[in-house]
Amino acid sequence: LDALLRERAGEGVPVIGLCLGMQLLFDGSTEHEGAAGLGLLPGAVARLDPHGLKLPHIGWNAVTWRRPSPLTEGLGDAAAFYHVHSYVAQPDDEDDVLGTGAYGAPFVSFVQRGHVFGAQCHPEKSSTAGLRVLANFVGVCAATRAAVR
Protein backbone atom coordinates (compact mmCIF):
# COMPACT_ATOMS: atom_id res chain seq x y z
CA LEU A 1 0.00 0.00 0.00
CA ASP A 2 2.85 2.41 0.78
CA ALA A 3 4.32 2.07 -2.72
CA LEU A 4 0.90 2.73 -4.28
CA LEU A 5 0.37 5.84 -2.12
CA ARG A 6 3.80 7.20 -3.07
CA GLU A 7 3.15 6.45 -6.75
CA ARG A 8 -0.27 8.12 -6.79
CA ALA A 9 0.94 11.15 -4.85
CA GLY A 10 3.81 11.46 -7.33
CA GLU A 11 1.24 11.50 -10.15
CA GLY A 12 -0.59 14.41 -8.51
CA VAL A 13 -3.49 12.38 -7.12
CA PRO A 14 -4.74 14.08 -3.92
CA VAL A 15 -3.81 12.27 -0.71
CA ILE A 16 -4.98 13.11 2.81
CA GLY A 17 -3.73 11.73 6.10
CA LEU A 18 -5.84 12.17 9.24
CA CYS A 19 -4.43 11.97 12.79
CA LEU A 20 -1.90 9.09 12.67
CA GLY A 21 -2.35 9.20 8.91
CA MET A 22 -0.91 12.73 8.86
CA GLN A 23 2.06 11.56 10.90
CA LEU A 24 2.66 8.73 8.41
CA LEU A 25 3.02 11.26 5.58
CA PHE A 26 6.40 12.31 7.04
CA ASP A 27 9.81 10.60 6.81
CA GLY A 28 9.64 8.88 10.18
CA SER A 29 8.78 9.02 13.87
CA THR A 30 10.52 8.84 17.22
CA GLU A 31 7.54 6.88 18.59
CA HIS A 32 9.11 3.63 17.40
CA GLU A 33 12.82 4.03 16.68
CA GLY A 34 13.55 3.33 13.04
CA ALA A 35 9.88 3.47 12.02
CA ALA A 36 9.75 4.89 8.51
CA GLY A 37 6.90 6.99 7.23
CA LEU A 38 5.78 7.41 3.64
CA GLY A 39 8.23 10.24 3.01
CA LEU A 40 5.65 12.33 1.15
CA LEU A 41 6.48 15.31 3.38
CA PRO A 42 10.02 15.99 4.61
CA GLY A 43 10.25 16.02 8.38
CA ALA A 44 9.73 13.86 11.43
CA VAL A 45 7.19 13.14 14.13
CA ALA A 46 8.16 13.59 17.78
CA ARG A 47 6.49 13.38 21.18
CA LEU A 48 4.42 16.43 22.06
CA ASP A 49 5.97 18.51 24.84
CA PRO A 50 2.86 19.47 26.81
CA HIS A 51 4.74 21.72 29.26
CA GLY A 52 3.26 20.00 32.29
CA LEU A 53 -0.14 19.18 30.79
CA LYS A 54 -1.47 15.61 30.60
CA LEU A 55 -0.86 13.32 27.59
CA PRO A 56 -2.47 12.28 25.41
CA HIS A 57 -3.84 15.63 24.44
CA ILE A 58 -7.58 15.12 24.06
CA GLY A 59 -9.88 17.98 23.25
CA TRP A 60 -10.93 20.85 21.06
CA ASN A 61 -8.40 23.38 19.80
CA ALA A 62 -8.70 26.50 17.74
CA VAL A 63 -6.48 26.22 14.68
CA THR A 64 -4.84 29.36 13.37
CA TRP A 65 -4.30 29.35 9.61
CA ARG A 66 -0.93 30.41 8.22
CA ARG A 67 -1.92 30.51 4.57
CA PRO A 68 -4.89 29.87 2.30
CA SER A 69 -5.56 26.39 0.94
CA PRO A 70 -8.42 24.68 -0.87
CA LEU A 71 -8.62 22.37 2.17
CA THR A 72 -9.46 25.23 4.54
CA GLU A 73 -11.68 27.28 2.25
CA GLY A 74 -14.70 28.72 4.05
CA LEU A 75 -13.36 28.15 7.57
CA GLY A 76 -12.57 31.75 8.50
CA ASP A 77 -9.56 32.94 10.48
CA ALA A 78 -9.72 30.22 13.13
CA ALA A 79 -11.86 27.12 13.54
CA ALA A 80 -11.98 24.54 16.34
CA PHE A 81 -11.15 20.87 15.75
CA TYR A 82 -11.10 17.76 17.94
CA HIS A 83 -7.62 16.34 18.62
CA VAL A 84 -6.41 13.13 20.29
CA HIS A 85 -2.63 12.71 20.12
CA SER A 86 0.69 12.47 21.96
CA TYR A 87 2.93 13.02 18.92
CA VAL A 88 3.27 15.97 16.56
CA ALA A 89 4.66 16.56 13.10
CA GLN A 90 7.80 18.64 12.72
CA PRO A 91 7.99 19.55 9.02
CA ASP A 92 11.41 20.42 7.62
CA ASP A 93 9.78 23.13 5.50
CA GLU A 94 7.64 25.66 7.37
CA ASP A 95 5.86 26.38 4.07
CA ASP A 96 4.18 22.96 4.44
CA VAL A 97 2.35 24.14 7.59
CA LEU A 98 -1.25 25.23 6.93
CA GLY A 99 -2.39 25.69 10.51
CA THR A 100 -1.34 25.33 14.12
CA GLY A 101 -3.07 24.57 17.40
CA ALA A 102 -1.66 24.81 20.92
CA TYR A 103 -1.46 22.50 23.91
CA GLY A 104 1.18 23.76 26.29
CA ALA A 105 3.03 24.91 23.17
CA PRO A 106 2.07 25.39 19.52
CA PHE A 107 1.84 22.26 17.37
CA VAL A 108 1.28 21.64 13.67
CA SER A 109 -2.36 20.76 13.08
CA PHE A 110 -2.71 20.97 9.27
CA VAL A 111 -0.15 20.53 6.48
CA GLN A 112 -0.12 20.70 2.71
CA ARG A 113 2.47 20.25 -0.01
CA GLY A 114 0.95 20.23 -3.47
CA HIS A 115 -1.78 17.58 -3.51
CA VAL A 116 -0.63 16.01 -0.21
CA PHE A 117 -2.73 17.15 2.76
CA GLY A 118 -2.71 16.23 6.43
CA ALA A 119 -4.78 16.99 9.52
CA GLN A 120 -3.62 16.05 13.02
CA CYS A 121 -7.20 16.43 14.21
CA HIS A 122 -10.20 14.20 13.62
CA PRO A 123 -12.36 16.09 11.10
CA GLU A 124 -15.01 13.37 11.30
CA LYS A 125 -15.51 14.32 14.98
CA SER A 126 -15.11 18.07 14.52
CA SER A 127 -18.66 19.21 13.74
CA THR A 128 -19.25 21.60 10.85
CA ALA A 129 -15.61 22.70 10.59
CA GLY A 130 -14.52 19.09 10.17
CA LEU A 131 -17.25 18.39 7.64
CA ARG A 132 -16.10 21.45 5.69
CA VAL A 133 -12.51 20.10 5.58
CA LEU A 134 -13.73 16.73 4.30
CA ALA A 135 -16.04 18.35 1.73
CA ASN A 136 -13.19 20.59 0.59
CA PHE A 137 -10.95 17.55 0.10
CA VAL A 138 -13.67 15.86 -1.97
CA GLY A 139 -13.77 19.07 -4.04
CA VAL A 140 -9.99 18.92 -4.56
CA CYS A 141 -10.35 15.31 -5.73
CA ALA A 142 -13.18 16.19 -8.11
CA ALA A 143 -11.26 19.14 -9.57
CA THR A 144 -8.17 16.99 -10.06
CA ARG A 145 -10.18 14.27 -11.76
CA ALA A 146 -11.88 16.78 -14.06
CA ALA A 147 -8.50 18.26 -15.00
CA VAL A 148 -7.12 14.90 -16.18
CA ARG A 149 -10.13 14.00 -18.30
PDB file of C-alpha atoms in Angstrom:
ATOM      1  CA  LEU A   1       0.000   0.000   0.000  1.00  0.00           C
ATOM      2  CA  ASP A   2       2.848   2.408   0.783  1.00  0.00           C
ATOM      3  CA  ALA A   3       4.316   2.074  -2.721  1.00  0.00           C
ATOM      4  CA  LEU A   4       0.900   2.734  -4.277  1.00  0.00           C
ATOM      5  CA  LEU A   5       0.367   5.839  -2.119  1.00  0.00           C
ATOM      6  CA  ARG A   6       3.798   7.198  -3.069  1.00  0.00           C
ATOM      7  CA  GLU A   7       3.153   6.453  -6.746  1.00  0.00           C
ATOM      8  CA  ARG A   8      -0.268   8.115  -6.791  1.00  0.00           C
ATOM      9  CA  ALA A   9       0.936  11.149  -4.849  1.00  0.00           C
ATOM     10  CA  GLY A  10       3.809  11.464  -7.330  1.00  0.00           C
ATOM     11  CA  GLU A  11       1.240  11.497 -10.147  1.00  0.00           C
ATOM     12  CA  GLY A  12      -0.594  14.410  -8.505  1.00  0.00           C
ATOM     13  CA  VAL A  13      -3.490  12.384  -7.117  1.00  0.00           C
ATOM     14  CA  PRO A  14      -4.740  14.083  -3.925  1.00  0.00           C
ATOM     15  CA  VAL A  15      -3.809  12.270  -0.712  1.00  0.00           C
ATOM     16  CA  ILE A  16      -4.978  13.105   2.809  1.00  0.00           C
ATOM     17  CA  GLY A  17      -3.731  11.728   6.104  1.00  0.00           C
ATOM     18  CA  LEU A  18      -5.842  12.165   9.241  1.00  0.00           C
ATOM     19  CA  CYS A  19      -4.430  11.969  12.789  1.00  0.00           C
ATOM     20  CA  LEU A  20      -1.897   9.092  12.674  1.00  0.00           C
ATOM     21  CA  GLY A  21      -2.346   9.203   8.905  1.00  0.00           C
ATOM     22  CA  MET A  22      -0.911  12.731   8.862  1.00  0.00           C
ATOM     23  CA  GLN A  23       2.058  11.556  10.899  1.00  0.00           C
ATOM     24  CA  LEU A  24       2.658   8.725   8.411  1.00  0.00           C
ATOM     25  CA  LEU A  25       3.020  11.261   5.585  1.00  0.00           C
ATOM     26  CA  PHE A  26       6.400  12.306   7.037  1.00  0.00           C
ATOM     27  CA  ASP A  27       9.808  10.603   6.807  1.00  0.00           C
ATOM     28  CA  GLY A  28       9.642   8.878  10.184  1.00  0.00           C
ATOM     29  CA  SER A  29       8.777   9.022  13.870  1.00  0.00           C
ATOM     30  CA  THR A  30      10.516   8.843  17.221  1.00  0.00           C
ATOM     31  CA  GLU A  31       7.537   6.876  18.590  1.00  0.00           C
ATOM     32  CA  HIS A  32       9.106   3.630  17.401  1.00  0.00           C
ATOM     33  CA  GLU A  33      12.821   4.029  16.681  1.00  0.00           C
ATOM     34  CA  GLY A  34      13.547   3.326  13.040  1.00  0.00           C
ATOM     35  CA  ALA A  35       9.882   3.471  12.016  1.00  0.00           C
ATOM     36  CA  ALA A  36       9.754   4.890   8.515  1.00  0.00           C
ATOM     37  CA  GLY A  37       6.904   6.991   7.232  1.00  0.00           C
ATOM     38  CA  LEU A  38       5.777   7.405   3.643  1.00  0.00           C
ATOM     39  CA  GLY A  39       8.235  10.241   3.015  1.00  0.00           C
ATOM     40  CA  LEU A  40       5.652  12.334   1.147  1.00  0.00           C
ATOM     41  CA  LEU A  41       6.485  15.309   3.378  1.00  0.00           C
ATOM     42  CA  PRO A  42      10.019  15.994   4.606  1.00  0.00           C
ATOM     43  CA  GLY A  43      10.251  16.021   8.376  1.00  0.00           C
ATOM     44  CA  ALA A  44       9.728  13.860  11.426  1.00  0.00           C
ATOM     45  CA  VAL A  45       7.193  13.142  14.128  1.00  0.00           C
ATOM     46  CA  ALA A  46       8.156  13.586  17.780  1.00  0.00           C
ATOM     47  CA  ARG A  47       6.490  13.380  21.179  1.00  0.00           C
ATOM     48  CA  LEU A  48       4.424  16.431  22.061  1.00  0.00           C
ATOM     49  CA  ASP A  49       5.966  18.511  24.843  1.00  0.00           C
ATOM     50  CA  PRO A  50       2.860  19.465  26.813  1.00  0.00           C
ATOM     51  CA  HIS A  51       4.736  21.722  29.257  1.00  0.00           C
ATOM     52  CA  GLY A  52       3.258  19.996  32.293  1.00  0.00           C
ATOM     53  CA  LEU A  53      -0.143  19.182  30.788  1.00  0.00           C
ATOM     54  CA  LYS A  54      -1.471  15.615  30.597  1.00  0.00           C
ATOM     55  CA  LEU A  55      -0.858  13.325  27.591  1.00  0.00           C
ATOM     56  CA  PRO A  56      -2.467  12.282  25.414  1.00  0.00           C
ATOM     57  CA  HIS A  57      -3.838  15.633  24.437  1.00  0.00           C
ATOM     58  CA  ILE A  58      -7.584  15.116  24.061  1.00  0.00           C
ATOM     59  CA  GLY A  59      -9.880  17.984  23.250  1.00  0.00           C
ATOM     60  CA  TRP A  60     -10.932  20.854  21.060  1.00  0.00           C
ATOM     61  CA  ASN A  61      -8.403  23.375  19.802  1.00  0.00           C
ATOM     62  CA  ALA A  62      -8.700  26.501  17.740  1.00  0.00           C
ATOM     63  CA  VAL A  63      -6.483  26.222  14.684  1.00  0.00           C
ATOM     64  CA  THR A  64      -4.843  29.361  13.368  1.00  0.00           C
ATOM     65  CA  TRP A  65      -4.296  29.351   9.608  1.00  0.00           C
ATOM     66  CA  ARG A  66      -0.932  30.405   8.223  1.00  0.00           C
ATOM     67  CA  ARG A  67      -1.921  30.507   4.569  1.00  0.00           C
ATOM     68  CA  PRO A  68      -4.894  29.867   2.304  1.00  0.00           C
ATOM     69  CA  SER A  69      -5.560  26.392   0.943  1.00  0.00           C
ATOM     70  CA  PRO A  70      -8.418  24.677  -0.872  1.00  0.00           C
ATOM     71  CA  LEU A  71      -8.624  22.368   2.169  1.00  0.00           C
ATOM     72  CA  THR A  72      -9.456  25.227   4.541  1.00  0.00           C
ATOM     73  CA  GLU A  73     -11.680  27.284   2.250  1.00  0.00           C
ATOM     74  CA  GLY A  74     -14.699  28.720   4.048  1.00  0.00           C
ATOM     75  CA  LEU A  75     -13.363  28.151   7.575  1.00  0.00           C
ATOM     76  CA  GLY A  76     -12.572  31.745   8.498  1.00  0.00           C
ATOM     77  CA  ASP A  77      -9.564  32.937  10.482  1.00  0.00           C
ATOM     78  CA  ALA A  78      -9.720  30.219  13.127  1.00  0.00           C
ATOM     79  CA  ALA A  79     -11.856  27.122  13.542  1.00  0.00           C
ATOM     80  CA  ALA A  80     -11.977  24.536  16.336  1.00  0.00           C
ATOM     81  CA  PHE A  81     -11.147  20.868  15.754  1.00  0.00           C
ATOM     82  CA  TYR A  82     -11.105  17.763  17.945  1.00  0.00           C
ATOM     83  CA  HIS A  83      -7.623  16.342  18.619  1.00  0.00           C
ATOM     84  CA  VAL A  84      -6.408  13.126  20.286  1.00  0.00           C
ATOM     85  CA  HIS A  85      -2.629  12.708  20.123  1.00  0.00           C
ATOM     86  CA  SER A  86       0.687  12.475  21.958  1.00  0.00           C
ATOM     87  CA  TYR A  87       2.935  13.023  18.923  1.00  0.00           C
ATOM     88  CA  VAL A  88       3.268  15.968  16.564  1.00  0.00           C
ATOM     89  CA  ALA A  89       4.659  16.563  13.104  1.00  0.00           C
ATOM     90  CA  GLN A  90       7.804  18.643  12.722  1.00  0.00           C
ATOM     91  CA  PRO A  91       7.985  19.548   9.021  1.00  0.00           C
ATOM     92  CA  ASP A  92      11.407  20.423   7.618  1.00  0.00           C
ATOM     93  CA  ASP A  93       9.784  23.132   5.504  1.00  0.00           C
ATOM     94  CA  GLU A  94       7.636  25.663   7.372  1.00  0.00           C
ATOM     95  CA  ASP A  95       5.856  26.378   4.074  1.00  0.00           C
ATOM     96  CA  ASP A  96       4.176  22.962   4.441  1.00  0.00           C
ATOM     97  CA  VAL A  97       2.355  24.144   7.585  1.00  0.00           C
ATOM     98  CA  LEU A  98      -1.250  25.226   6.927  1.00  0.00           C
ATOM     99  CA  GLY A  99      -2.389  25.687  10.506  1.00  0.00           C
ATOM    100  CA  THR A 100      -1.344  25.331  14.124  1.00  0.00           C
ATOM    101  CA  GLY A 101      -3.066  24.572  17.398  1.00  0.00           C
ATOM    102  CA  ALA A 102      -1.662  24.808  20.921  1.00  0.00           C
ATOM    103  CA  TYR A 103      -1.461  22.501  23.910  1.00  0.00           C
ATOM    104  CA  GLY A 104       1.180  23.762  26.292  1.00  0.00           C
ATOM    105  CA  ALA A 105       3.027  24.912  23.171  1.00  0.00           C
ATOM    106  CA  PRO A 106       2.070  25.394  19.518  1.00  0.00           C
ATOM    107  CA  PHE A 107       1.837  22.257  17.369  1.00  0.00           C
ATOM    108  CA  VAL A 108       1.282  21.640  13.668  1.00  0.00           C
ATOM    109  CA  SER A 109      -2.356  20.761  13.082  1.00  0.00           C
ATOM    110  CA  PHE A 110      -2.710  20.966   9.268  1.00  0.00           C
ATOM    111  CA  VAL A 111      -0.153  20.534   6.482  1.00  0.00           C
ATOM    112  CA  GLN A 112      -0.117  20.704   2.706  1.00  0.00           C
ATOM    113  CA  ARG A 113       2.473  20.253  -0.006  1.00  0.00           C
ATOM    114  CA  GLY A 114       0.946  20.234  -3.468  1.00  0.00           C
ATOM    115  CA  HIS A 115      -1.778  17.576  -3.507  1.00  0.00           C
ATOM    116  CA  VAL A 116      -0.627  16.013  -0.207  1.00  0.00           C
ATOM    117  CA  PHE A 117      -2.726  17.147   2.764  1.00  0.00           C
ATOM    118  CA  GLY A 118      -2.707  16.230   6.431  1.00  0.00           C
ATOM    119  CA  ALA A 119      -4.776  16.987   9.517  1.00  0.00           C
ATOM    120  CA  GLN A 120      -3.621  16.046  13.021  1.00  0.00           C
ATOM    121  CA  CYS A 121      -7.202  16.427  14.211  1.00  0.00           C
ATOM    122  CA  HIS A 122     -10.204  14.200  13.622  1.00  0.00           C
ATOM    123  CA  PRO A 123     -12.359  16.088  11.100  1.00  0.00           C
ATOM    124  CA  GLU A 124     -15.008  13.366  11.302  1.00  0.00           C
ATOM    125  CA  LYS A 125     -15.507  14.316  14.981  1.00  0.00           C
ATOM    126  CA  SER A 126     -15.113  18.072  14.516  1.00  0.00           C
ATOM    127  CA  SER A 127     -18.664  19.208  13.744  1.00  0.00           C
ATOM    128  CA  THR A 128     -19.255  21.603  10.847  1.00  0.00           C
ATOM    129  CA  ALA A 129     -15.607  22.702  10.592  1.00  0.00           C
ATOM    130  CA  GLY A 130     -14.520  19.090  10.165  1.00  0.00           C
ATOM    131  CA  LEU A 131     -17.247  18.392   7.639  1.00  0.00           C
ATOM    132  CA  ARG A 132     -16.096  21.454   5.691  1.00  0.00           C
ATOM    133  CA  VAL A 133     -12.511  20.099   5.582  1.00  0.00           C
ATOM    134  CA  LEU A 134     -13.733  16.726   4.303  1.00  0.00           C
ATOM    135  CA  ALA A 135     -16.040  18.353   1.729  1.00  0.00           C
ATOM    136  CA  ASN A 136     -13.192  20.594   0.594  1.00  0.00           C
ATOM    137  CA  PHE A 137     -10.952  17.554   0.101  1.00  0.00           C
ATOM    138  CA  VAL A 138     -13.668  15.860  -1.971  1.00  0.00           C
ATOM    139  CA  GLY A 139     -13.770  19.069  -4.036  1.00  0.00           C
ATOM    140  CA  VAL A 140      -9.990  18.922  -4.558  1.00  0.00           C
ATOM    141  CA  CYS A 141     -10.346  15.309  -5.732  1.00  0.00           C
ATOM    142  CA  ALA A 142     -13.183  16.192  -8.113  1.00  0.00           C
ATOM    143  CA  ALA A 143     -11.262  19.141  -9.574  1.00  0.00           C
ATOM    144  CA  THR A 144      -8.169  16.991 -10.058  1.00  0.00           C
ATOM    145  CA  ARG A 145     -10.179  14.267 -11.756  1.00  0.00           C
ATOM    146  CA  ALA A 146     -11.885  16.782 -14.056  1.00  0.00           C
ATOM    147  CA  ALA A 147      -8.503  18.264 -15.000  1.00  0.00           C
ATOM    148  CA  VAL A 148      -7.117  14.902 -16.179  1.00  0.00           C
ATOM    149  CA  ARG A 149     -10.134  14.002 -18.303  1.00  0.00           C
TER     150      ARG A 149
END
